[in-house]
Amino acid sequence: MTTQPTNAETLTITDNRTGQSYEVPISDGTIRATDLRQIKTDDADFGLMTYDPAYMNTASCRSAITFLDGDAGVLQYRGYPIEQLAEKSTFLEVAYLLLNGELPNSGQLGTWVDEITNHTFVHENVRTFMEGFRYDAHPMGMLLSAIGALGTYYPNAVEIEDPAVRHMQIIRLIAKMPTLGAWAFRHSLGQPFVYPDNGLSYTENFLAMMFQIGKKYEADPRLVKALDILFILHADHEQNCSTSAVRSVGSSQVDPYSSVAAGVAALYGPLHGGANEAVLRMLRRIGTVENIPAFMEGVKAGNERLMGFGHRVYKNYDPRATIIKKACDDVFAVTGVNPLLSIAVELEKIALNDEYFIKRKLYPNVDFYSGLIYEALGIPAEMFTVMFAIGRAPGWVAQWNEMIQDKEQKISRPRQVYTGPAARDYVAIGSR
Ligand code: SDX
């Protein structure tokens, strides 16, 4: 039963152009943009819209999946703090949680893991498709294309209103991401593709498909655990750029493979998931701790970006960066310390004490330290964003699944402020 909004739950707007006042309900800290359309100067007036480039202050949906508090540096999946999930859960259990809203019991988890494990293979034509890329194709370009191509093998995936069809595609997308990601890596090395080994855990299987050559690959359990934690940390992050792309493309009722391919494309950008690759290139370019002051002057002069720093939502430490920094110690205990760590730690120390960064509330984000771990695992920088995509797949499909079932959602189609020329007549070429 909806209660009538009290004064405390309404906004009174006075349009000074007409002297008219309007009462607009407030709910969940928002007003409905469409409630502004009634504010007109005359009947011919379209009515007021909001103008919000890059959606700096616009809620696009209602979601129960992930909660962020940017000022407090809080991240929760379905109410569970990321710190507890990273310490106590597994990536596939977190994927179940994101999709179903509750942690699975042992029977549910067993069934879920079996379903994922039994769908790690892809059609043989996908293998030949991936062999068609140039030898030096960027793995994200290969992943983006392969995910889109995957949808052509499951024509019934467009039956998105059928929960059983949605469930099957969700299983396939989560299960096949590591296979496609590992094969993109193997293609870039000119090495034969390694098929999934369904006797291994999800993350172990990924490492084997990446690194097995000539003999059975035995992954160090400490490295498997560290990578599983990294996947957990990347699993979802509410309405980030790539998830918004998945939701927007999915709102046209296209199949989920095409929607997720749009997410992979958005993630590819250096301001988003591509930042982890850019961080490593930045650290290599800085080269030594002694070069940091000159680099920082370039950042403050606006000639550089301190990649891996800053966030649209977190105006405090990204809680994921804290966990990843700790995971570095576990990985380096096995692999040896990545020499770039000292540059990253010194960069962070200087930045956190520099007015430029303090004033702009710029802190390390999820991408600042993750690349150091990936590199220590033997994964090249070109593959870092593929790692992000594998981790983010459960979040993308959970958000897509939520959007499909949201009765309020329709095809996503923003308006614009037109700034072009007024109507004018065609001019014959001889008169131009
Ligand atoms: C991810 O949204 C998500 O949740 C994303 C993500 C997820 O899990 O999905 O968390 C993953 O994408 C993390 C972000 C990875 N990107 C980077 O590390 C690239 C470097 N960071 C920036 O480009 C930037 O901080 C963004 C893109 C992350 C956020 O950009 P905003 O919110 O649009 O902020 P802005 O660009 O308007 O910057 C505000 C000010 C500007 O200075 P002024 O114009 O006010 O003088 O801060 C400055 C910016 O120049 N600034 C930086 C900076 N980030 C912002 N200056 C130097 N180095 C930086 N990294």
PDB file of C-alpha atoms and ligand atoms in Angstrom, residues 54 56 68 233-234 236-243 267 269-276 278-279 299-300 302 304-315 318 320 356-357 359-362 365-368 388 392, ligand 1:
ATOM      1  CA  ALA A  54      27.951  11.048 -18.308  1.00  0.00           C
ATOM      2  CA  MET A  56      27.032  12.163 -12.977  1.00  0.00           C
ATOM      3  CA  LEU A  68      28.443   1.125  -2.665  1.00  0.00           C
ATOM      4  CA  LEU A 233      36.687  -8.426  -6.104  1.00  0.00           C
ATOM      5  CA  HIS A 234      35.848  -7.739  -9.757  1.00  0.00           C
ATOM      6  CA  ASP A 236      30.181  -6.612  -9.699  1.00  0.00           C
ATOM      7  CA  HIS A 237      30.200  -2.902  -9.058  1.00  0.00           C
ATOM      8  CA  GLU A 238      26.639  -1.565  -9.507  1.00  0.00           C
ATOM      9  CA  GLN A 239      26.087   0.751 -12.496  1.00  0.00           C
ATOM     10  CA  ASN A 240      29.651   1.202 -13.790  1.00  0.00           C
ATOM     11  CA  CYS A 241      30.274   2.022 -17.440  1.00  0.00           C
ATOM     12  CA  SER A 242      30.359  -1.569 -18.724  1.00  0.00           C
ATOM     13  CA  THR A 243      27.380  -2.747 -16.683  1.00  0.00           C
ATOM     14  CA  LEU A 267      35.466  -2.346 -20.162  1.00  0.00           C
ATOM     15  CA  GLY A 269      38.637   1.522 -22.401  1.00  0.00           C
ATOM     16  CA  PRO A 270      41.629   2.854 -20.370  1.00  0.00           C
ATOM     17  CA  LEU A 271      39.355   4.926 -18.125  1.00  0.00           C
ATOM     18  CA  HIS A 272      37.537   1.740 -17.090  1.00  0.00           C
ATOM     19  CA  GLY A 273      38.835  -1.834 -17.061  1.00  0.00           C
ATOM     20  CA  GLY A 274      41.709  -0.978 -19.372  1.00  0.00           C
ATOM     21  CA  ALA A 275      43.224   1.006 -16.497  1.00  0.00           C
ATOM     22  CA  ASN A 276      44.945  -2.050 -14.991  1.00  0.00           C
ATOM     23  CA  ALA A 278      47.625   1.271 -18.301  1.00  0.00           C
ATOM     24  CA  VAL A 279      48.889   1.199 -14.683  1.00  0.00           C
ATOM     25  CA  VAL A 299      50.173  14.682 -13.572  1.00  0.00           C
ATOM     26  CA  LYS A 300      49.500  17.926 -11.729  1.00  0.00           C
ATOM     27  CA  GLY A 302      47.491  17.864 -16.570  1.00  0.00           C
ATOM     28  CA  GLU A 304      49.432  12.720 -17.386  1.00  0.00           C
ATOM     29  CA  ARG A 305      46.836  10.691 -15.518  1.00  0.00           C
ATOM     30  CA  LEU A 306      47.854   8.692 -12.469  1.00  0.00           C
ATOM     31  CA  MET A 307      46.241   5.535 -13.797  1.00  0.00           C
ATOM     32  CA  GLY A 308      44.684   3.327 -11.144  1.00  0.00           C
ATOM     33  CA  PHE A 309      43.777   6.395  -9.095  1.00  0.00           C
ATOM     34  CA  GLY A 310      40.416   8.125  -8.769  1.00  0.00           C
ATOM     35  CA  HIS A 311      36.853   6.880  -9.020  1.00  0.00           C
ATOM     36  CA  ARG A 312      33.435   8.270  -9.893  1.00  0.00           C
ATOM     37  CA  VAL A 313      31.916   6.841  -6.717  1.00  0.00           C
ATOM     38  CA  TYR A 314      34.740   6.187  -4.235  1.00  0.00           C
ATOM     39  CA  LYS A 315      35.890   9.476  -2.745  1.00  0.00           C
ATOM     40  CA  ASP A 318      38.493   1.670  -2.860  1.00  0.00           C
ATOM     41  CA  ARG A 320      39.098  -3.626  -3.224  1.00  0.00           C
ATOM     42  CA  TYR A 356      46.294  17.917  -5.774  1.00  0.00           C
ATOM     43  CA  PHE A 357      45.061  14.394  -4.999  1.00  0.00           C
ATOM     44  CA  LYS A 359      41.579  18.075  -2.918  1.00  0.00           C
ATOM     45  CA  ARG A 360      40.201  15.862  -5.711  1.00  0.00           C
ATOM     46  CA  LYS A 361      39.706  12.887  -3.348  1.00  0.00           C
ATOM     47  CA  LEU A 362      41.804  10.646  -5.547  1.00  0.00           C
ATOM     48  CA  ASN A 365      41.167   2.049  -7.135  1.00  0.00           C
ATOM     49  CA  VAL A 366      40.771  -1.628  -7.964  1.00  0.00           C
ATOM     50  CA  ASP A 367      43.143  -1.289 -10.936  1.00  0.00           C
ATOM     51  CA  PHE A 368      46.132   0.179  -9.131  1.00  0.00           C
ATOM     52  CA  PHE A 388      38.779  -8.114 -15.261  1.00  0.00           C
ATOM     53  CA  ARG A 392      32.947  -9.170 -14.009  1.00  0.00           C
TER      54      ARG A 392
HETATM   55  C1  SDX B   1      37.153   1.162 -12.861  1.00  0.00           C
HETATM   56  O1  SDX B   1      32.597   2.954 -12.140  1.00  0.00           O
HETATM   57  C2  SDX B   1      33.145   1.894 -11.620  1.00  0.00           C
HETATM   58  O2  SDX B   1      32.657   1.335 -10.649  1.00  0.00           O
HETATM   59  C3  SDX B   1      34.399   1.393 -12.337  1.00  0.00           C
HETATM   60  C4  SDX B   1      35.147   0.265 -11.634  1.00  0.00           C
HETATM   61  C5  SDX B   1      34.349  -1.013 -11.644  1.00  0.00           C
HETATM   62  O3  SDX B   1      34.599  -1.874 -10.767  1.00  0.00           O
HETATM   63  O4  SDX B   1      33.551  -1.218 -12.589  1.00  0.00           O
HETATM   64  O5  SDX B   1      35.438   0.623 -10.303  1.00  0.00           O
HETATM   65  C6  SDX B   1      36.448  -0.056 -12.373  1.00  0.00           C
HETATM   66  O6  SDX B   1      36.946   1.545 -13.985  1.00  0.00           O
HETATM   67  C7  SDX B   1      38.045   1.923 -11.908  1.00  0.00           C
HETATM   68  C8  SDX B   1      38.617   3.221 -12.536  1.00  0.00           C
HETATM   69  C9  SDX B   1      39.818   2.841 -13.417  1.00  0.00           C
HETATM   70  N1  SDX B   1      40.262   4.026 -14.191  1.00  0.00           N
HETATM   71  C10 SDX B   1      41.426   4.623 -13.901  1.00  0.00           C
HETATM   72  O7  SDX B   1      42.164   4.331 -12.958  1.00  0.00           O
HETATM   73  C11 SDX B   1      41.811   5.734 -14.879  1.00  0.00           C
HETATM   74  C12 SDX B   1      42.297   6.950 -14.098  1.00  0.00           C
HETATM   75  N2  SDX B   1      41.183   7.526 -13.369  1.00  0.00           N
HETATM   76  C13 SDX B   1      40.445   8.578 -13.991  1.00  0.00           C
HETATM   77  O8  SDX B   1      40.478   8.726 -15.332  1.00  0.00           O
HETATM   78  C14 SDX B   1      39.175   8.984 -13.254  1.00  0.00           C
HETATM   79  O9  SDX B   1      39.480   9.062 -11.925  1.00  0.00           O
HETATM   80  C15 SDX B   1      37.941   8.115 -13.435  1.00  0.00           C
HETATM   81  C16 SDX B   1      37.646   7.896 -14.871  1.00  0.00           C
HETATM   82  C17 SDX B   1      38.112   6.813 -12.744  1.00  0.00           C
HETATM   83  C18 SDX B   1      36.768   8.866 -12.787  1.00  0.00           C
HETATM   84  O10 SDX B   1      36.576   9.995 -13.526  1.00  0.00           O
HETATM   85  P1  SDX B   1      35.500  11.120 -13.108  1.00  0.00           P
HETATM   86  O11 SDX B   1      34.667  10.672 -11.975  1.00  0.00           O
HETATM   87  O12 SDX B   1      34.815  11.553 -14.341  1.00  0.00           O
HETATM   88  O13 SDX B   1      36.405  12.263 -12.533  1.00  0.00           O
HETATM   89  P2  SDX B   1      37.017  13.402 -13.418  1.00  0.00           P
HETATM   90  O14 SDX B   1      37.722  12.813 -14.608  1.00  0.00           O
HETATM   91  O15 SDX B   1      35.971  14.442 -13.629  1.00  0.00           O
HETATM   92  O16 SDX B   1      38.159  13.960 -12.438  1.00  0.00           O
HETATM   93  C19 SDX B   1      37.855  14.913 -11.439  1.00  0.00           C
HETATM   94  C20 SDX B   1      39.171  15.677 -11.263  1.00  0.00           C
HETATM   95  C21 SDX B   1      39.713  16.253 -12.569  1.00  0.00           C
HETATM   96  O17 SDX B   1      40.541  17.343 -12.211  1.00  0.00           O
HETATM   97  P3  SDX B   1      39.994  18.863 -12.497  1.00  0.00           P
HETATM   98  O18 SDX B   1      39.471  18.868 -13.915  1.00  0.00           O
HETATM   99  O19 SDX B   1      38.906  19.024 -11.465  1.00  0.00           O
HETATM  100  O20 SDX B   1      41.194  19.743 -12.279  1.00  0.00           O
HETATM  101  O21 SDX B   1      40.193  14.767 -10.805  1.00  0.00           O
HETATM  102  C22 SDX B   1      41.214  14.674 -11.795  1.00  0.00           C
HETATM  103  C23 SDX B   1      40.614  15.173 -13.097  1.00  0.00           C
HETATM  104  O22 SDX B   1      41.639  15.702 -13.933  1.00  0.00           O
HETATM  105  N3  SDX B   1      41.555  13.264 -11.902  1.00  0.00           N
HETATM  106  C24 SDX B   1      42.786  12.796 -12.027  1.00  0.00           C
HETATM  107  C25 SDX B   1      42.653  11.403 -12.033  1.00  0.00           C
HETATM  108  N4  SDX B   1      41.365  11.084 -11.927  1.00  0.00           N
HETATM  109  C26 SDX B   1      40.686  12.239 -11.856  1.00  0.00           C
HETATM  110  N5  SDX B   1      43.985  13.428 -12.122  1.00  0.00           N
HETATM  111  C27 SDX B   1      45.057  12.618 -12.231  1.00  0.00           C
HETATM  112  N6  SDX B   1      45.018  11.263 -12.238  1.00  0.00           N
HETATM  113  C28 SDX B   1      43.832  10.631 -12.143  1.00  0.00           C
HETATM  114  N7  SDX B   1      43.785   9.315 -12.149  1.00  0.00           N
END
